[in-house]
Tab-separated table of C-alpha atoms and ligand atoms in Angstrom:
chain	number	residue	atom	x	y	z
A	1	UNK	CA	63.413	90.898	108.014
A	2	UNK	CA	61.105	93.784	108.866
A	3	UNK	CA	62.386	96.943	109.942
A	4	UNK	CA	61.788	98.736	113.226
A	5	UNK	CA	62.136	102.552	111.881
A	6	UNK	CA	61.955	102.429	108.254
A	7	UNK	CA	58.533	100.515	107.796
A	8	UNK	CA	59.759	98.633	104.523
A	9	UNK	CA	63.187	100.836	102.700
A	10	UNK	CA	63.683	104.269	103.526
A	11	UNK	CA	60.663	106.454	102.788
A	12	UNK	CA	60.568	108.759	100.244
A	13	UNK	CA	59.228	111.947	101.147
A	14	UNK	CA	57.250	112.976	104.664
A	15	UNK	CA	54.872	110.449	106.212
A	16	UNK	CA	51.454	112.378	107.158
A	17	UNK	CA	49.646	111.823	109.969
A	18	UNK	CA	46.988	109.791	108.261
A	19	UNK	CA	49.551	107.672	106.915
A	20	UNK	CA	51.171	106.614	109.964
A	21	UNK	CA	48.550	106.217	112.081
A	22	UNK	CA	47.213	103.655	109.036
A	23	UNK	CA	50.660	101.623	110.939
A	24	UNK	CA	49.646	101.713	114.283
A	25	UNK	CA	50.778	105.516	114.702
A	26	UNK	CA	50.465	106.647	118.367
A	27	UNK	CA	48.613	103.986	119.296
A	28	UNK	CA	51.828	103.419	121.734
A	29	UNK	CA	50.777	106.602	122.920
A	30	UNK	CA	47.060	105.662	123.726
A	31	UNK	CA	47.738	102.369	125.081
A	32	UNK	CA	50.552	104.393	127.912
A	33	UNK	CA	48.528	107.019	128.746
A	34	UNK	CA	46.365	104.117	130.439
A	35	UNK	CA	49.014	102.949	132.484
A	36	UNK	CA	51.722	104.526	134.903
A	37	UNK	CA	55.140	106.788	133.332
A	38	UNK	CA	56.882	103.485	135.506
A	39	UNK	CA	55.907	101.126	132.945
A	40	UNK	CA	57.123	103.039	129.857
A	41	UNK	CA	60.491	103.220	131.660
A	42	UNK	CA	60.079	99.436	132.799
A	43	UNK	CA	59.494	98.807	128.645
A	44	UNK	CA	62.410	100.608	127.611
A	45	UNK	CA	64.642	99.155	130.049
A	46	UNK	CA	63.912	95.486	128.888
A	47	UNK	CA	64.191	96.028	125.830
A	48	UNK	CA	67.574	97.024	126.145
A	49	UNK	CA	67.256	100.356	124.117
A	50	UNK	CA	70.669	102.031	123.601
A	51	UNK	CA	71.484	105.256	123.068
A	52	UNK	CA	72.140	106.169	119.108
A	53	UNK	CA	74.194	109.496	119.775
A	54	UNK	CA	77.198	107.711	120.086
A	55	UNK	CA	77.973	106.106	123.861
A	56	UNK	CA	75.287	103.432	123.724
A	57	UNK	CA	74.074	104.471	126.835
A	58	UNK	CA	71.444	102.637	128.130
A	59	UNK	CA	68.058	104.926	127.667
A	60	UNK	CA	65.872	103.349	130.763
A	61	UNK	CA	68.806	103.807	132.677
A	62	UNK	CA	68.610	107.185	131.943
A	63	UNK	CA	65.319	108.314	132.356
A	64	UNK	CA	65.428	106.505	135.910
A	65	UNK	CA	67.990	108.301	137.015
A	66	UNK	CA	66.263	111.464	135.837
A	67	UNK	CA	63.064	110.284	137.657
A	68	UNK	CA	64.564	109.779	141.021
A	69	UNK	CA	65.912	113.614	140.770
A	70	UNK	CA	63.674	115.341	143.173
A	71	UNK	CA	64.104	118.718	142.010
A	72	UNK	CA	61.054	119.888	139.259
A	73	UNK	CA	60.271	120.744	136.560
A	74	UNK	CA	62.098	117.956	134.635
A	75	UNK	CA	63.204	119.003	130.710
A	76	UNK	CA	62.933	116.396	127.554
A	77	UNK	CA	65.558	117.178	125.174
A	78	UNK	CA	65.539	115.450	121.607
A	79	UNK	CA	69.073	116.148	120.531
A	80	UNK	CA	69.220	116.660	116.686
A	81	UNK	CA	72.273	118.488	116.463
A	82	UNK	CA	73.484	116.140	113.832
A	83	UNK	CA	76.677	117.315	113.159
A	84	UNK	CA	78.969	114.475	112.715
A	85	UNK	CA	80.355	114.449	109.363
A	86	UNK	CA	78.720	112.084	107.181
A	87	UNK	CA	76.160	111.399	109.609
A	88	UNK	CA	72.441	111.795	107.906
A	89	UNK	CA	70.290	108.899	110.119
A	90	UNK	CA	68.659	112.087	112.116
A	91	UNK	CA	67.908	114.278	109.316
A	92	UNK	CA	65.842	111.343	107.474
A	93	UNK	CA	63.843	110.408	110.768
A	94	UNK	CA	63.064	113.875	111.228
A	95	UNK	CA	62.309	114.499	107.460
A	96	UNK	CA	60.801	111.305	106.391
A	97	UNK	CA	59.350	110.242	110.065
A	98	UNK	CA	57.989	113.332	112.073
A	99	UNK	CA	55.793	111.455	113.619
A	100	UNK	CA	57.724	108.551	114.838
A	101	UNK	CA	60.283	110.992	116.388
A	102	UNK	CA	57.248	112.985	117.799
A	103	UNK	CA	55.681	110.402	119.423
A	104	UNK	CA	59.111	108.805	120.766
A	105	UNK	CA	59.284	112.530	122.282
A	106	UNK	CA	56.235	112.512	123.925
A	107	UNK	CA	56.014	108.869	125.542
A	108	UNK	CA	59.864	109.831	126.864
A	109	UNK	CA	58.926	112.764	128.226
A	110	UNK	CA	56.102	111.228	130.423
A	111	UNK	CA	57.974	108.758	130.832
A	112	UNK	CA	60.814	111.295	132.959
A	113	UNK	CA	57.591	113.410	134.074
A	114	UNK	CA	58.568	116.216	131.616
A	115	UNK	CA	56.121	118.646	131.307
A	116	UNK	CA	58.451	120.861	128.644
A	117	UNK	CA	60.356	119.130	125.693
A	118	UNK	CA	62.653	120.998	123.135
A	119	UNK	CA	63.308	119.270	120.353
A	120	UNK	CA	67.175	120.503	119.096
A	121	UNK	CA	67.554	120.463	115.268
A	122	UNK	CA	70.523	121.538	113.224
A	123	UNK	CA	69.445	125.129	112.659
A	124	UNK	CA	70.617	124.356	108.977
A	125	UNK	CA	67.736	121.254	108.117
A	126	UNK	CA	65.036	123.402	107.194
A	127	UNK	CA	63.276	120.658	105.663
A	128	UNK	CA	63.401	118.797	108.654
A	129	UNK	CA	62.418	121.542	110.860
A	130	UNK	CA	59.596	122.188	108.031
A	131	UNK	CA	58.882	118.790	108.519
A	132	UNK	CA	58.788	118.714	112.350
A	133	UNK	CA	56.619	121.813	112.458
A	134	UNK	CA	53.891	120.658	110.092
A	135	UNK	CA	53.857	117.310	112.152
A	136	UNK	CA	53.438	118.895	115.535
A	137	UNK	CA	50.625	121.444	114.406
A	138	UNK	CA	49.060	117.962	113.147
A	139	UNK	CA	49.654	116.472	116.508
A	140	UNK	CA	48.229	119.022	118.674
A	141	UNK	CA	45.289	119.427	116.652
A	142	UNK	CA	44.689	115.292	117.649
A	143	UNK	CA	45.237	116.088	121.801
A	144	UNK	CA	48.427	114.260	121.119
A	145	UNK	CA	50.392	116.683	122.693
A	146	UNK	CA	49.554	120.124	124.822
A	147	UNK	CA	47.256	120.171	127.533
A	148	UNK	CA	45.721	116.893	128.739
A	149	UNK	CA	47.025	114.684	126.137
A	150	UNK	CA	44.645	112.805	124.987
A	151	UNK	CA	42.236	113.809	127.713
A	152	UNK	CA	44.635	112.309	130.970
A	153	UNK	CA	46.026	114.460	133.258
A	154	UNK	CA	49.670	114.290	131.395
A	155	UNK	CA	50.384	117.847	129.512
A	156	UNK	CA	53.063	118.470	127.773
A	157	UNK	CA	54.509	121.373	125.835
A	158	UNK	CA	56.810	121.181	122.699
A	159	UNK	CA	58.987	123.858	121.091
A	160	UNK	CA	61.640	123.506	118.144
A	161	UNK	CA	65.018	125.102	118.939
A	162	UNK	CA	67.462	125.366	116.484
A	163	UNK	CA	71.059	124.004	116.895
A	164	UNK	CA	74.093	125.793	115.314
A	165	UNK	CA	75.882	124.409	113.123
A	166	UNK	CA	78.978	123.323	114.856
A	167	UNK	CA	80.091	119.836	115.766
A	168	UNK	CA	80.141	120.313	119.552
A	169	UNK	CA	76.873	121.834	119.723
A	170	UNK	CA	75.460	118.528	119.481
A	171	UNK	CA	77.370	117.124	122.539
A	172	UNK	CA	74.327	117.267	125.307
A	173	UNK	CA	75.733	119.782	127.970
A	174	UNK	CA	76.488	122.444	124.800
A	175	UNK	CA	72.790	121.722	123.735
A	176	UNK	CA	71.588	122.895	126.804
A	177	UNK	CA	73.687	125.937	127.068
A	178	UNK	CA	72.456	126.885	123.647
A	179	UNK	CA	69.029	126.793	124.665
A	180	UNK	CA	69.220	128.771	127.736
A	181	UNK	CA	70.549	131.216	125.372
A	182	UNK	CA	74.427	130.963	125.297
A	183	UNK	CA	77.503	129.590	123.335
A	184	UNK	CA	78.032	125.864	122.428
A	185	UNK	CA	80.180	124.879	125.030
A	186	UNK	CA	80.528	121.572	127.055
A	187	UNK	CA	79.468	122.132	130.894
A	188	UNK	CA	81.755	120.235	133.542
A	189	UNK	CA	80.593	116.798	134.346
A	190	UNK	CA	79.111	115.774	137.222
A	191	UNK	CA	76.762	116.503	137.826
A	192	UNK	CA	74.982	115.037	134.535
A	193	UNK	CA	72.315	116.890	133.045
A	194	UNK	CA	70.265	113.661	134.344
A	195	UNK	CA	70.639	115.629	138.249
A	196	UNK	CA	71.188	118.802	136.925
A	197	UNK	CA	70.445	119.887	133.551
A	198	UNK	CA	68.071	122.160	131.496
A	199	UNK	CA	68.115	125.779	134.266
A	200	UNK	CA	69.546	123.246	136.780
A	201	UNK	CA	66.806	120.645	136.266
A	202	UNK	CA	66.486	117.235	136.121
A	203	UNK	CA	66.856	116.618	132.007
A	204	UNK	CA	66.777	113.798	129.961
A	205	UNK	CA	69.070	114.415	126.949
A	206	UNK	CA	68.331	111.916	123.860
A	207	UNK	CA	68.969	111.012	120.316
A	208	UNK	CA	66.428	111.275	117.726
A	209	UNK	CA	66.736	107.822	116.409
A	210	UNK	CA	66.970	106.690	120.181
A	211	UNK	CA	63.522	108.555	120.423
A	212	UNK	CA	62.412	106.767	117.096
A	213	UNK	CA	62.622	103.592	118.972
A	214	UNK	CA	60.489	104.361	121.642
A	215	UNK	CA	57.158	104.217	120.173
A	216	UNK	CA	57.120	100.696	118.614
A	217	UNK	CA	59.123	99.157	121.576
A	218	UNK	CA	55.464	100.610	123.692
A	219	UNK	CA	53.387	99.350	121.302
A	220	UNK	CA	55.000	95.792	120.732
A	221	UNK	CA	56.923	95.296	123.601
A	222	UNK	CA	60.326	94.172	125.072
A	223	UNK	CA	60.604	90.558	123.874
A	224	UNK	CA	59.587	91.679	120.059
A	225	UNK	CA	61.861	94.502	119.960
A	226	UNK	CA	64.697	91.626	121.219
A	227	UNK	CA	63.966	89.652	118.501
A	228	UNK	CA	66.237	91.843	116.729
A	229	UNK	CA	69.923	92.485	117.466
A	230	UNK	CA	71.918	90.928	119.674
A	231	UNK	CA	71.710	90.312	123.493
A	232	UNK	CA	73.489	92.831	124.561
A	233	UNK	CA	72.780	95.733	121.633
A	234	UNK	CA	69.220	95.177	121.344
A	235	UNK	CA	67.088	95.945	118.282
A	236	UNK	CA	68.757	97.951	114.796
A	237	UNK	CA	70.505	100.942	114.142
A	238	UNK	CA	70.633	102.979	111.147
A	239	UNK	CA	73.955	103.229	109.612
A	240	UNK	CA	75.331	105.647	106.844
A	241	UNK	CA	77.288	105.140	104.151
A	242	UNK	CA	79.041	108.029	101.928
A	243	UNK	CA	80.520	108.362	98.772
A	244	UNK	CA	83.509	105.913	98.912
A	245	UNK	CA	80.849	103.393	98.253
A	246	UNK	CA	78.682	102.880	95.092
A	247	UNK	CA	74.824	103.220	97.099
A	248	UNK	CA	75.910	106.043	99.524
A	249	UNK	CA	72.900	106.295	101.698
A	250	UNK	CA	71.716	105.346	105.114
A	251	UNK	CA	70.650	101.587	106.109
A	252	UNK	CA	68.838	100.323	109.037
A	253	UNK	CA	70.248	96.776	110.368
A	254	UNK	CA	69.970	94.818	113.004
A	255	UNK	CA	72.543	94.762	115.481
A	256	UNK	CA	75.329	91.778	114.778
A	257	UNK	CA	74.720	92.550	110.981
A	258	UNK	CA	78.522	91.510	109.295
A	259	UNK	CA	79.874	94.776	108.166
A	260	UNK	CA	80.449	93.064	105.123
A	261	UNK	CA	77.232	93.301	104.521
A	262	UNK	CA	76.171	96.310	104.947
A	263	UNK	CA	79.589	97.580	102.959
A	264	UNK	CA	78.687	94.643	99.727
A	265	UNK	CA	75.335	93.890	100.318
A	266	UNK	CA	73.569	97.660	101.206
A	267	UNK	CA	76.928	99.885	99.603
A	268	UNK	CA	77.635	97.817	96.382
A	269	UNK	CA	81.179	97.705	97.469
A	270	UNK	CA	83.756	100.304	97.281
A	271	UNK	CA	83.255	103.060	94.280
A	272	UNK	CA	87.039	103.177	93.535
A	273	UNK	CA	87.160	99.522	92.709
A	274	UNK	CA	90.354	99.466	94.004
A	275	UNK	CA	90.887	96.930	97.344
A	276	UNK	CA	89.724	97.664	100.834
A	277	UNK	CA	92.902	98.739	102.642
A	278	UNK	CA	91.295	100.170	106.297
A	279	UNK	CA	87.393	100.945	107.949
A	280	UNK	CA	86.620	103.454	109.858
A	281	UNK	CA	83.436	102.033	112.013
A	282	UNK	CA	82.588	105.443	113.596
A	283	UNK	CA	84.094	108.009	111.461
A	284	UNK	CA	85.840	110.945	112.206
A	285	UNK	CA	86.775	109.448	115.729
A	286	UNK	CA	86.981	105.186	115.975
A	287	UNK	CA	89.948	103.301	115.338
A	288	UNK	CA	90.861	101.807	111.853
A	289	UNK	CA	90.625	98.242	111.551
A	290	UNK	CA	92.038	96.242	108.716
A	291	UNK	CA	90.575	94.594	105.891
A	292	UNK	CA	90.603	91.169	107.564
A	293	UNK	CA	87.710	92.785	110.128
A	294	UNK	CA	85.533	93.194	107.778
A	295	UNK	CA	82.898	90.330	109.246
A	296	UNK	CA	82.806	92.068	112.807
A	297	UNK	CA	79.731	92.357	113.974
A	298	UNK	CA	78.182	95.299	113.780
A	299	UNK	CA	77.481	95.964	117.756
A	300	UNK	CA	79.010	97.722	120.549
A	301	UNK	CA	81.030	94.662	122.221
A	302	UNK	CA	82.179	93.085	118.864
A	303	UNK	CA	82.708	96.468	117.482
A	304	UNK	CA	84.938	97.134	121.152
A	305	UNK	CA	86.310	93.642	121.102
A	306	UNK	CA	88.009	94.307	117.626
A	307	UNK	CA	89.393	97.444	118.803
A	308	UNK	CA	86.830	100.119	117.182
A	309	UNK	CA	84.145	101.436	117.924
A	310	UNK	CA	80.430	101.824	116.502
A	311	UNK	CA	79.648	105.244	117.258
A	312	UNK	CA	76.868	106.456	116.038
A	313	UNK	CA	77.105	104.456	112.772
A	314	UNK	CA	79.013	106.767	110.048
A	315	UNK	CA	81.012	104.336	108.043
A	316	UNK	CA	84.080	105.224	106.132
A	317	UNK	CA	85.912	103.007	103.610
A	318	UNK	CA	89.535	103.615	102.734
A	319	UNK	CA	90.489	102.315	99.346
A	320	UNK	CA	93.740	100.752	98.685
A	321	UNK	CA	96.242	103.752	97.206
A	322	UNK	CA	94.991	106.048	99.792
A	323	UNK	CA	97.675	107.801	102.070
A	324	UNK	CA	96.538	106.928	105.910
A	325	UNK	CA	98.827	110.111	106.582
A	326	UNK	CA	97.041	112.243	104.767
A	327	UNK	CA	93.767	110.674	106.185
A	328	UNK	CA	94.685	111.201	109.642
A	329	UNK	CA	96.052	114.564	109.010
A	330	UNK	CA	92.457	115.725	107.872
A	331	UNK	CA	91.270	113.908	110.953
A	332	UNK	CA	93.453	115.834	113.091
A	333	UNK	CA	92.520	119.121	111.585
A	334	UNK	CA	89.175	118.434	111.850
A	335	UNK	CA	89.053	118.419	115.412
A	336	UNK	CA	91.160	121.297	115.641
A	337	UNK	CA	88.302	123.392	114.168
A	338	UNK	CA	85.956	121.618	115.724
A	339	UNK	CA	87.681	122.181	119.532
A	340	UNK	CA	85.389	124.880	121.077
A	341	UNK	CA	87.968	126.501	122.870
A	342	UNK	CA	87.222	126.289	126.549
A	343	UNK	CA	89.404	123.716	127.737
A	344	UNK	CA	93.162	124.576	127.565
A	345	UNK	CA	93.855	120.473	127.413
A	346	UNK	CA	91.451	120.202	124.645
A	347	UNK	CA	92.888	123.179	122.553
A	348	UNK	CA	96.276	122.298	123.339
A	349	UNK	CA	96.103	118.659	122.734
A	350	UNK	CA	94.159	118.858	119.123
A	351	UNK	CA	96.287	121.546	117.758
A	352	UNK	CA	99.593	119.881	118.949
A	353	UNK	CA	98.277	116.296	117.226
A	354	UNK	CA	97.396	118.283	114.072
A	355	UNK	CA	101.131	120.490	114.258
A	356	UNK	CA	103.163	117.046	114.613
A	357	UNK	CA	100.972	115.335	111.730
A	358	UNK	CA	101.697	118.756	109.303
A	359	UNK	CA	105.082	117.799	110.406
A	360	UNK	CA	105.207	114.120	109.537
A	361	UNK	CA	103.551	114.892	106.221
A	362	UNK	CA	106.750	117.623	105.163
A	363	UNK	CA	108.367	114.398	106.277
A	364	UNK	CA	110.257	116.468	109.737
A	365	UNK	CA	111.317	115.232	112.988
A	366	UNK	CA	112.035	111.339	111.896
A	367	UNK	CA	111.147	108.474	113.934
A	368	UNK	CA	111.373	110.301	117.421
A	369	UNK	CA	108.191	112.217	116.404
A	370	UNK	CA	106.345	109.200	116.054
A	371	UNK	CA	106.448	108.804	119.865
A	372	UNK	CA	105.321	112.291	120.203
A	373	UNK	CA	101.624	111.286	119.896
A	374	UNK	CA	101.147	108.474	122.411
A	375	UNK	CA	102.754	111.157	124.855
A	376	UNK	CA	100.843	113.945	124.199
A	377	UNK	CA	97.196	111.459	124.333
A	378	UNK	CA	98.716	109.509	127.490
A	379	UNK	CA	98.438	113.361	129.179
A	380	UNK	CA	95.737	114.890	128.542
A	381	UNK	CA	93.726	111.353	128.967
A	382	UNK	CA	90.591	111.654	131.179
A	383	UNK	CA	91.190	115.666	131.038
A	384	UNK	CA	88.469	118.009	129.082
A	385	UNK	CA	84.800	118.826	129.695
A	386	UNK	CA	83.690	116.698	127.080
A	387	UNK	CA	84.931	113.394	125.208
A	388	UNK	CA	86.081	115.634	121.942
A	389	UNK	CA	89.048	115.356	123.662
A	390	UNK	CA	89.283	111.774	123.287
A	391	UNK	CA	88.618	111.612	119.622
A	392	UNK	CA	91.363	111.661	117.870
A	393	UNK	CA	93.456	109.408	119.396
A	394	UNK	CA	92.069	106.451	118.175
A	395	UNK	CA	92.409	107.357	114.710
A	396	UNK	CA	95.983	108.325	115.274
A	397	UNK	CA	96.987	105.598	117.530
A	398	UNK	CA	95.122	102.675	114.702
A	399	UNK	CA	97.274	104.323	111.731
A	400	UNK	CA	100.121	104.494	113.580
A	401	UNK	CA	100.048	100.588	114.185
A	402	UNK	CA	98.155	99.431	111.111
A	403	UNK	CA	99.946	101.302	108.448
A	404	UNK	CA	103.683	102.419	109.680
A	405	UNK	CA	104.764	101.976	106.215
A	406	UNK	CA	102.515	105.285	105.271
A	407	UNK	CA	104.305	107.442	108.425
A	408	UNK	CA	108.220	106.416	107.311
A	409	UNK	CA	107.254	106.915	103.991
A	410	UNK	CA	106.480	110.479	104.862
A	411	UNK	CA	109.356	110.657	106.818
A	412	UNK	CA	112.187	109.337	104.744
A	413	UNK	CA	111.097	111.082	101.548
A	414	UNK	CA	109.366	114.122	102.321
A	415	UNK	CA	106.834	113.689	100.037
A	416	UNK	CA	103.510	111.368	100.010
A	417	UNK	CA	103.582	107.917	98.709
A	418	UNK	CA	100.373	108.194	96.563
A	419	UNK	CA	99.883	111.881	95.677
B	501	FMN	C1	81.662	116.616	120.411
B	501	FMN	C2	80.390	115.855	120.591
B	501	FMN	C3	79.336	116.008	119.692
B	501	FMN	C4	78.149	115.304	119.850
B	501	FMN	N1	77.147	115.463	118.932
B	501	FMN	C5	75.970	114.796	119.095
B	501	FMN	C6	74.877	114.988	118.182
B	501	FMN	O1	74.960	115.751	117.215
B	501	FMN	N2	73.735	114.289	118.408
B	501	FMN	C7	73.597	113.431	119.497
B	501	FMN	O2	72.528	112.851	119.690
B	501	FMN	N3	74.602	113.241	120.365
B	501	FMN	C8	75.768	113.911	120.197
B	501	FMN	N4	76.774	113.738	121.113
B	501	FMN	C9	76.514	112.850	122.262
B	501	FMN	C10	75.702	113.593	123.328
B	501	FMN	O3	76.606	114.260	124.199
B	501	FMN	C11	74.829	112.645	124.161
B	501	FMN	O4	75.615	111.589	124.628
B	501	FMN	C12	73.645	112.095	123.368
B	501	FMN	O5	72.842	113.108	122.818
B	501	FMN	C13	72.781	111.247	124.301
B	501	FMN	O6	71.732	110.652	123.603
B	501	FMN	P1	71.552	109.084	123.588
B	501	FMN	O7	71.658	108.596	125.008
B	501	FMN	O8	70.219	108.884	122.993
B	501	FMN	O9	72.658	108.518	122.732
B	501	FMN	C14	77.993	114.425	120.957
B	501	FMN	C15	79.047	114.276	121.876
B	501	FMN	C16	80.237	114.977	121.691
B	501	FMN	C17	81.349	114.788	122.683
């Protein structure tokens, strides 16, 4: 089956302008500059279009809700913070596609009646930002963004601002503290940055590969793009793969693809050659689900329904022989580091979960500590400015029922089972 991003595999190297209008390039954009910013919302919504940063939010949704903020001007952001490890989907639409993510930008933004968009790149792609920059000096110079695109009454300005490199500078309220010019940290929700975002304004925060999507859903419509997918996850999503398989690399499928597939079909199976013994659907932060899962469906409710998650489509294998304990423990640590700081619960809750897993790894504290992390997750649930808080429990909570044989083994000898 065709693709919707990657025209036949991934491209190699950056597609020009020439090049992609030879596909149809921003001929989405001609054909909505004819009609109203209502029906490019209208589109979107019937087609279903998800949100690829992680919550599979629905994007018309969205930009409605930003519309119906009466307060102007209203802000576009393209969030390419990318930080997630193992995640590289962003990075290849913004090196590889600049002008697929460019013109997503710019029908979203008049679709929300944006006049200003930033687009919010990990400050440490420079070949995407390279990228980017060559494709909107490209773009400009063809009215296809700046004033009076394409000679309507819709302008539109568009500026690249680099995202650190920190894994809660991508979360969307951080993003827009960075670029009005201070730390990375999570605002307090409500309001949303939909009511009151960019300098208090009305702002549409959104994916890059959400933004990919946008163009060719204008250009072909609702009932083509739900040709692909499933009913309720509409269209593909680009997944990545990393080195526990033998193709690492990243793989666009339709929604409802088996797993299986993409791990056999696009991976070539696990590189150890060892058995499967656990997936990670959404690594660092879904639940682990057992070999015998391994023909979910890749969508949100089958993902949900098999108690995972599908994130925002980094997939991690675990190979027979490997110690879940020691897996978990790096899990734990990770978000440790990663915990910005600002929220006591947050701080307190990540670096407790990563002090009791140091703990069951000397193999201290016997069974009782076991119980120690539904406690501490059951208290600081629904607490937090942002969902980093709710991260690692999955993980933790998964091992802790899949794998129980890892934890006493831990805690009866002391020592790990494999290493
Ligand atoms: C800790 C954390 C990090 C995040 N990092 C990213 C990121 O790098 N890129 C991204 O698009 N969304 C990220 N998100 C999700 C965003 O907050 C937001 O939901 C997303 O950008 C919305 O875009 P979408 O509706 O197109 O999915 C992160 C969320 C959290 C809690």
């Amino acid at each position: 089956m065709e693709g919707i991003l990657f025209p036949r595999a991934v491209p190699e190297g950056r597609e020009g302008l020439t090049e992609y209008r030879a596909r149809g390039g921003y001929e989405a954009l001609a054909k909505a500059i004819k009609g109203t910013p209502e029906d490019i919302v209208k589109i979107v919504s019937e087609a279903g279009l998800r949100g690829r940063g992680g919550a599979g939010f629905p994007t018309g949704k969205k930009w409605q809700l930003t519309r119906e903020a009466t307060e102007t001007p209203r802000y576009l952001v393209l969030n390419g913070g990318e930080d997630e490890p193992g995640s590289k989907k962003d990075r290849v639409l913004l090196e590889n596609l600049p002008h697929l993510v460019i013109e997503g930008t710019i029908l979203s933004a008049c679709a929300i009646g944006a006049t200003q968009a930033y687009l919010y790149i990990n400050a440490e792609y420079d070949d995407a930002i390279k990228s980017i920059t060559d494709a909107l000096t490209e773009a400009k110079a063809a009215a296809y963004w700046g004033e009076k695109v394409l000679g309507s009454d819709f302008s539109l300005d568009i500026e690249i601002f680099p995202a650190p490199h920190n894994y809660v500078a991508g979360e969307d309220t951080a993003a827009l503290e960075v670029i009005e010019g201070r730390k990375p940290q999570p605002r307090q929700k409500p309001p949303f940055p939909v009511t009151v975002g960019l300098f208090g304004k009305p702002t549409s925060v959104n994916n890059v590969e959400t933004l990919a999507n946008v163009a060719p859903i204008v250009l072909k419509g609702a009932e083509w793009y739900r040709r692909f997918g499933t009913a309720e996850s509409p269209g593909t999503m680009i997944f990545s793969l990393n080195d526990d398989v033998n193709r690492p690399g990243v793989y666009e499928l339709p929604f409802g693809t088996p797993l299986r597939y993409l791990i056999e079909e696009c991976g070539g199976g696990l590189k150890s050659g060892k058995p499967l013994k656990a997936i990670m659907p959404a690594a660092p932060s879904s639940a682990f689900l057992p070999p015998d899962k391994i023909d979910t469906p890749l969508d949100h409710n089958s993902m949900r329904e098999a108690g995972s998650a599908l994130g925002c489509g980094v997939v991690k294998l675990i190979s027979e022989g490997t110690c879940i304990v020691e897996e978990v423990l790096r899990i734990a640590d990770f978000f440790t580091a990663e915990s910005c700081g600002k929220c006591p619960a947050c701080r307190m809750e990540t670096s407790t979960l990563s002090m009791l897993m140091k703990k069951v790894q000397a193999g201290q504290g016997g069974q009782p500590i076991l119980e120690q992390f539904g406690k501490i997750l059951a208290f600081n649930k629904g607490k937090g400015f942002c969902n980093l808080i709710a991260m690692p429990g999955p993980p933790i909570e998964s091992a802790l029922n899949l794998f129980p044989a890892d934890f006493e083994a831990h805690l009866s000898t002391g020592k790990c089972p494999v290493n």
